[in-house]
mmCIF file of C-alpha atoms in Angstrom:
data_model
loop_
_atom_site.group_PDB
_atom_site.id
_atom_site.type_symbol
_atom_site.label_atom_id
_atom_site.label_comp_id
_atom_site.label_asym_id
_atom_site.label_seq_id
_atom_site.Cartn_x
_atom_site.Cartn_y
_atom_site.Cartn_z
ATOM 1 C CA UNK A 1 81.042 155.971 86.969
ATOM 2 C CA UNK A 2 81.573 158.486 84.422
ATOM 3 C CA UNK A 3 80.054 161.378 82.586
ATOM 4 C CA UNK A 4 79.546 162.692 78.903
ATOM 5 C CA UNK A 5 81.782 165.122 77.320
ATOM 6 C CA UNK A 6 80.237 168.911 77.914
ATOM 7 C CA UNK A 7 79.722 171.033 75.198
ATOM 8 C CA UNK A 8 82.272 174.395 75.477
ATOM 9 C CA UNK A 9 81.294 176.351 72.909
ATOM 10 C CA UNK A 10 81.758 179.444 74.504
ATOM 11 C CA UNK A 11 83.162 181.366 77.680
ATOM 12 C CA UNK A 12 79.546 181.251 79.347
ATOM 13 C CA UNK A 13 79.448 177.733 79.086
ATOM 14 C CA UNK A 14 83.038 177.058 79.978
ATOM 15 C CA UNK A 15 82.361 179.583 82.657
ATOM 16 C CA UNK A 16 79.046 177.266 83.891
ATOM 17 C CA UNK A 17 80.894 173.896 83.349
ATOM 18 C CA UNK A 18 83.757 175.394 85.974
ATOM 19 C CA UNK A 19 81.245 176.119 88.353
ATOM 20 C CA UNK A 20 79.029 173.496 88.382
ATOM 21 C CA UNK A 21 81.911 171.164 88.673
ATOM 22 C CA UNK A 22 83.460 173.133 91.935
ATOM 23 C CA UNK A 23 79.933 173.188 93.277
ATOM 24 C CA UNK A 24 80.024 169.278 93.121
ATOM 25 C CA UNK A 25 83.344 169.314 94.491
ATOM 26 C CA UNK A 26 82.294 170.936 97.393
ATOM 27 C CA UNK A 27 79.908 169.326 98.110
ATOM 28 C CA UNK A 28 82.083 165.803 97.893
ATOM 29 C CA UNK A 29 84.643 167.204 100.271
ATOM 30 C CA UNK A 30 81.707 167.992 102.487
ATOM 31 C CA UNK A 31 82.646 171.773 102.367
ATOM 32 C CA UNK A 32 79.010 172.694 104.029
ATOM 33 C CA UNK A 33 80.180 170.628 107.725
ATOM 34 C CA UNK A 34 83.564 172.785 107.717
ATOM 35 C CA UNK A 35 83.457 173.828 111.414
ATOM 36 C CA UNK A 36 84.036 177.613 112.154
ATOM 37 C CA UNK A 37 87.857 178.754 113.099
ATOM 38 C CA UNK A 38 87.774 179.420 117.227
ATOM 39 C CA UNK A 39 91.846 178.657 117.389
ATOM 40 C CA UNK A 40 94.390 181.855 117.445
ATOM 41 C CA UNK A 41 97.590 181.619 115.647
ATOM 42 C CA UNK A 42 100.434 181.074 117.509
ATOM 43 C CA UNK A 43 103.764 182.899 116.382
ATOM 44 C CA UNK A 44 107.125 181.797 117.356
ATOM 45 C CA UNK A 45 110.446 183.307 117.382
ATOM 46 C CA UNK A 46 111.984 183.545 114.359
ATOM 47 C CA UNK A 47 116.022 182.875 113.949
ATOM 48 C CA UNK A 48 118.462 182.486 111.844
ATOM 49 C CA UNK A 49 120.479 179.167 110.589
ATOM 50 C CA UNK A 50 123.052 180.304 107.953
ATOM 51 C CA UNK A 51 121.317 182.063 105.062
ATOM 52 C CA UNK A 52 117.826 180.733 105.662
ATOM 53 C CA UNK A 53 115.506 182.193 108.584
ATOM 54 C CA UNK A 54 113.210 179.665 110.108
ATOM 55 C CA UNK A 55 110.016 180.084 112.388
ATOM 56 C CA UNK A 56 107.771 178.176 113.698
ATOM 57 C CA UNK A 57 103.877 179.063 113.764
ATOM 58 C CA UNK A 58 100.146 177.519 114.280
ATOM 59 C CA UNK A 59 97.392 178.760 112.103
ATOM 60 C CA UNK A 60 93.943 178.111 112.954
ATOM 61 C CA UNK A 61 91.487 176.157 110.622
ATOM 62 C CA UNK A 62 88.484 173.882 111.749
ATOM 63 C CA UNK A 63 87.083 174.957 115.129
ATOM 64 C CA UNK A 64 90.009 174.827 117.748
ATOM 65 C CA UNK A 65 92.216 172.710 115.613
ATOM 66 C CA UNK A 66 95.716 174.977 114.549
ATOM 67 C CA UNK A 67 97.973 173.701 112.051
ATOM 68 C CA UNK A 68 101.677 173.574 113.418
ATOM 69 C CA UNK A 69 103.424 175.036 110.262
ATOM 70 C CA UNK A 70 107.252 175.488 109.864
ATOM 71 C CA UNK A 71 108.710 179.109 107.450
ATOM 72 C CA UNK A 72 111.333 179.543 105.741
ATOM 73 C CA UNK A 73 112.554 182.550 104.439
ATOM 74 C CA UNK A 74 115.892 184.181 102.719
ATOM 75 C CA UNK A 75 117.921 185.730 105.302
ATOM 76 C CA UNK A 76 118.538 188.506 102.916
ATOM 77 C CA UNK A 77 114.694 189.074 101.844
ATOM 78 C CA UNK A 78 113.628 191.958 100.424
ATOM 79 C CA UNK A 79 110.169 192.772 99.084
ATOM 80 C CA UNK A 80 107.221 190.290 98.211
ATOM 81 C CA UNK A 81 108.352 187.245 98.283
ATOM 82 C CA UNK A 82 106.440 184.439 95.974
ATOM 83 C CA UNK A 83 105.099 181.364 98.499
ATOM 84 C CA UNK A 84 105.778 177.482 98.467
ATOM 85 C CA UNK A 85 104.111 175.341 100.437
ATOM 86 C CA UNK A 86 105.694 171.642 100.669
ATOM 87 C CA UNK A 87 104.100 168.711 101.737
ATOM 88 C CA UNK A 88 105.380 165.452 102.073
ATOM 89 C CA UNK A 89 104.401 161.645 103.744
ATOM 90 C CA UNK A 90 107.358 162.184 106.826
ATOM 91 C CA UNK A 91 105.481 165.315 107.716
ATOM 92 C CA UNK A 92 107.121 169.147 108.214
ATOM 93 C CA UNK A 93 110.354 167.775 110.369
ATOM 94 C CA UNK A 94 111.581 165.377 107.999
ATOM 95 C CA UNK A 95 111.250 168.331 105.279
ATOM 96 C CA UNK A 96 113.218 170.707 107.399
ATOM 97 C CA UNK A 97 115.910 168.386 108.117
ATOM 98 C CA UNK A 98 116.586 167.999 103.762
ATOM 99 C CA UNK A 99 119.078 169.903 102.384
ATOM 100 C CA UNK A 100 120.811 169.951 99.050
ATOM 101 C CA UNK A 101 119.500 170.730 95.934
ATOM 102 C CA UNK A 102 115.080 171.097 95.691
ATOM 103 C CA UNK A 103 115.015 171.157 99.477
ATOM 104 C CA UNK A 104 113.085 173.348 101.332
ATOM 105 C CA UNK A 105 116.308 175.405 102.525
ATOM 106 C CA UNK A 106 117.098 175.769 99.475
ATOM 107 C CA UNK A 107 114.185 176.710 97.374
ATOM 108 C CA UNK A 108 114.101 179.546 100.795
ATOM 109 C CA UNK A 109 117.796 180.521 99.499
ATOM 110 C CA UNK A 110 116.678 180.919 95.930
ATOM 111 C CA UNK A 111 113.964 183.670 97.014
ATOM 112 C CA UNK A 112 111.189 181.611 97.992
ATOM 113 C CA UNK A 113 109.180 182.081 101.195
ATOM 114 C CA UNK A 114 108.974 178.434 101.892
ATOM 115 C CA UNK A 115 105.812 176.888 103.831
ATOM 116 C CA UNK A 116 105.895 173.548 105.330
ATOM 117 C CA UNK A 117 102.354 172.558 107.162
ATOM 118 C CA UNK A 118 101.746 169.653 109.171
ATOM 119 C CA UNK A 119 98.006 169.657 107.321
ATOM 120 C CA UNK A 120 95.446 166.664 109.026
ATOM 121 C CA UNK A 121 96.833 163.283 109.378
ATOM 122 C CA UNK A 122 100.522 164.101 108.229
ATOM 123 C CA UNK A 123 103.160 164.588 110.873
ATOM 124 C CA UNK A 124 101.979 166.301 114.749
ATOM 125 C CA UNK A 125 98.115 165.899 113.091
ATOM 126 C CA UNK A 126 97.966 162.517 112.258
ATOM 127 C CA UNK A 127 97.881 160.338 116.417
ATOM 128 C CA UNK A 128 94.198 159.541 117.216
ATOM 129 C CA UNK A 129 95.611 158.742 120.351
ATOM 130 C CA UNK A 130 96.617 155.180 119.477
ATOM 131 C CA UNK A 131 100.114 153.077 118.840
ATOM 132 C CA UNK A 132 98.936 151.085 115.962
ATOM 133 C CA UNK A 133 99.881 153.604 112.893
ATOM 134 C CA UNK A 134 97.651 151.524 109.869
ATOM 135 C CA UNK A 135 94.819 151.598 112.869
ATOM 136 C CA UNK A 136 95.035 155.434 113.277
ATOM 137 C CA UNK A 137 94.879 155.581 109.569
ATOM 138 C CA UNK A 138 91.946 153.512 109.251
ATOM 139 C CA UNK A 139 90.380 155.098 112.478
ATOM 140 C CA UNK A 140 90.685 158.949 110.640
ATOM 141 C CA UNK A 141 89.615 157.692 107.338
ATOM 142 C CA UNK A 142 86.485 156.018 109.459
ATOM 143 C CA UNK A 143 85.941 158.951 110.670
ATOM 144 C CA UNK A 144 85.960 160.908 107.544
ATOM 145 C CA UNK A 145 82.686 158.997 106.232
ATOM 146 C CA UNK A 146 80.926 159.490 109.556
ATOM 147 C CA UNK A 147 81.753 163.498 109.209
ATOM 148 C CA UNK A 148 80.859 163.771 105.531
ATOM 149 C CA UNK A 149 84.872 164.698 105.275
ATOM 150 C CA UNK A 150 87.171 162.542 103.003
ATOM 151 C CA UNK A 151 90.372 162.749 104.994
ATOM 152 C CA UNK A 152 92.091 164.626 101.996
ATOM 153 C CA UNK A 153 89.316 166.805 102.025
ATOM 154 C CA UNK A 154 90.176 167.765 105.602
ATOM 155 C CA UNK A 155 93.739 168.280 104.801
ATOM 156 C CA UNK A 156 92.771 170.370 101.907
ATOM 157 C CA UNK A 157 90.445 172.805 104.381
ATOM 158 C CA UNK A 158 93.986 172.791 106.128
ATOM 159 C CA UNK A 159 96.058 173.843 103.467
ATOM 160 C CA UNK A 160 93.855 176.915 102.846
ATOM 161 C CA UNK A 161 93.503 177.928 106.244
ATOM 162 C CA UNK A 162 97.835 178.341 105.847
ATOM 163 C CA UNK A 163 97.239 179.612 103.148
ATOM 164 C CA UNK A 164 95.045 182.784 105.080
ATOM 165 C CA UNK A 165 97.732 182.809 107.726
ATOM 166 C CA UNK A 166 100.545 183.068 105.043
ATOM 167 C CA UNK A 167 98.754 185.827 103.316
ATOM 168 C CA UNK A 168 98.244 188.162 106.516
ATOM 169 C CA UNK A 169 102.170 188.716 105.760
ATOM 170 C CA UNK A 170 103.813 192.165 104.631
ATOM 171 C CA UNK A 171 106.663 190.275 103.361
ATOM 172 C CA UNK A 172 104.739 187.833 100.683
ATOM 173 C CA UNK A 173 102.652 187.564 97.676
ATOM 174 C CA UNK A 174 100.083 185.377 98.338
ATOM 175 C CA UNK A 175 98.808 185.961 94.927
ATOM 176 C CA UNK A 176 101.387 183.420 93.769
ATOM 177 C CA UNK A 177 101.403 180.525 95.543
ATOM 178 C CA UNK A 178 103.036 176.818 94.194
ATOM 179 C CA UNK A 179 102.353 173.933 96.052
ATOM 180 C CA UNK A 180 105.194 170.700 96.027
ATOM 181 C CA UNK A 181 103.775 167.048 97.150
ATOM 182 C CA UNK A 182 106.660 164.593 97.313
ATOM 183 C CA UNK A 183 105.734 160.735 98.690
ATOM 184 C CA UNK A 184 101.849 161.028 99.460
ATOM 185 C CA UNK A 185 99.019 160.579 96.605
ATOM 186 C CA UNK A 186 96.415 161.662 99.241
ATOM 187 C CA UNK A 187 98.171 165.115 99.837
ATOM 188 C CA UNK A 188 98.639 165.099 96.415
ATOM 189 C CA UNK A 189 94.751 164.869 96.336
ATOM 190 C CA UNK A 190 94.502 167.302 98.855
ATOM 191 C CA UNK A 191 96.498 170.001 96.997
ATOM 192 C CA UNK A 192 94.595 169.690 93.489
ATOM 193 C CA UNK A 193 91.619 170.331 95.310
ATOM 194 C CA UNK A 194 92.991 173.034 97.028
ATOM 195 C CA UNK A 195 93.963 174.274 93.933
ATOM 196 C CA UNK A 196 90.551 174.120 92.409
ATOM 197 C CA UNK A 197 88.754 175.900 94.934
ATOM 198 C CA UNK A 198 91.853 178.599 95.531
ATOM 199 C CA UNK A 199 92.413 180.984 93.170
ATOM 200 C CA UNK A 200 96.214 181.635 94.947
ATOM 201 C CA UNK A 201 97.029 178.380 94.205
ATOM 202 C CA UNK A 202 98.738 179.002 90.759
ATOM 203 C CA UNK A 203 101.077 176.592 90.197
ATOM 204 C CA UNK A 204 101.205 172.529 91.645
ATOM 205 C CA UNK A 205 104.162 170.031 91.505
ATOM 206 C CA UNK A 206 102.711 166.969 92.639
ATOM 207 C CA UNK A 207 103.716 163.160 92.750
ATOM 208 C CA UNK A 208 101.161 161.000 93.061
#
């Protein structure tokens, strides 16, 4: 499958390219069947574990689903802080238990409010209910084509419902956000289209 080379002569047709291609996106992740948010965050308490301050919180996104989401914040914090959001295969736990240079605590240390979401199928979102973890794969991506939702699509609708939660803060700039995928081409996936459809999303380091 494959298209022709568009002509960009000019802004207006650059401008019409961009948009008929995120129209077709859209429509691919099955954007129109994105179920309206009923959930209501959840906040936790935050503390403090030597020069990082962690809390835990749950940010609603498709109908009463809430995405259990780990931040991460300078202890010493002053002002806007720019956001990171990390995903990675192990899910949000494994993430908070790195340290050491590039690690979540420590990007949070260098002035970084740090975001680490459990998005669909990746750490507490991923059990259908079953053992079997190549079967509960199989059983959400199964799923996915019965909904009209490619399961990085979902975790994509995910990543931007953080993303609303995140920007409800006084202490961030959600007008610069960078998102970090380490072990997982499908979140990897799932933050370029993020990316294309989210104008906060200014910056990506993703392994695919």
């Amino acid at each position: 499958r494959g298209c022709e080379k568009p002509e960009l002569a000019s802004a207006d047709a650059w401008r019409a390219y961009q948009k008929r291609m995120t129209d077709s996106l859209r429509d691919l992740l099955g954007e129109e069947a994105v179920l309206t948010r009923q959930a209501t965050a959840v906040t936790g308490e935050a503390c403090t574990e030597g020069q990082v301050v962690v809390q835990r919180v749950a940010y609603p996104s498709e109908a009463k689903l809430a995405v259990p989401t780990v931040l991460l914040a300078p202890a010493d914090r002053s002002g806007k802080l720019p956001v990171t959001v990390v995903l990675a295969g192990d899910g949000k736990e494994a993430l908070l238990a790195q340290t050491g240079p590039q690690s979540p605590r420590e990007l949070a240390q260098q002035g970084s409010f740090v975001v680490l979401p459990d998005v669909r199928t990746y750490g507490e979102l991923f059990s259908t209910g079953g053992q079997d973890a190549a079967g509960q794969r199989q059983a959400w991506e199964r799923n996915g084509i019965v909904w009209g939702r490619p399961v990085p699509g979902m975790a994509a609708t995910d990543l931007r419902a953080v993303l609303d939660g995140v920007a409800a803060r006084p202490d961030v700039d959600a007008s610069r956000v960078t998102v970090v995928v380490r072990g997982s081409g499908d979140l990897s996936l799932a933050a370029l289209f993020s990316m294309a459809l989210d104008v906060r999303i200014r910056g990506a380091d993703l392994d695919f």
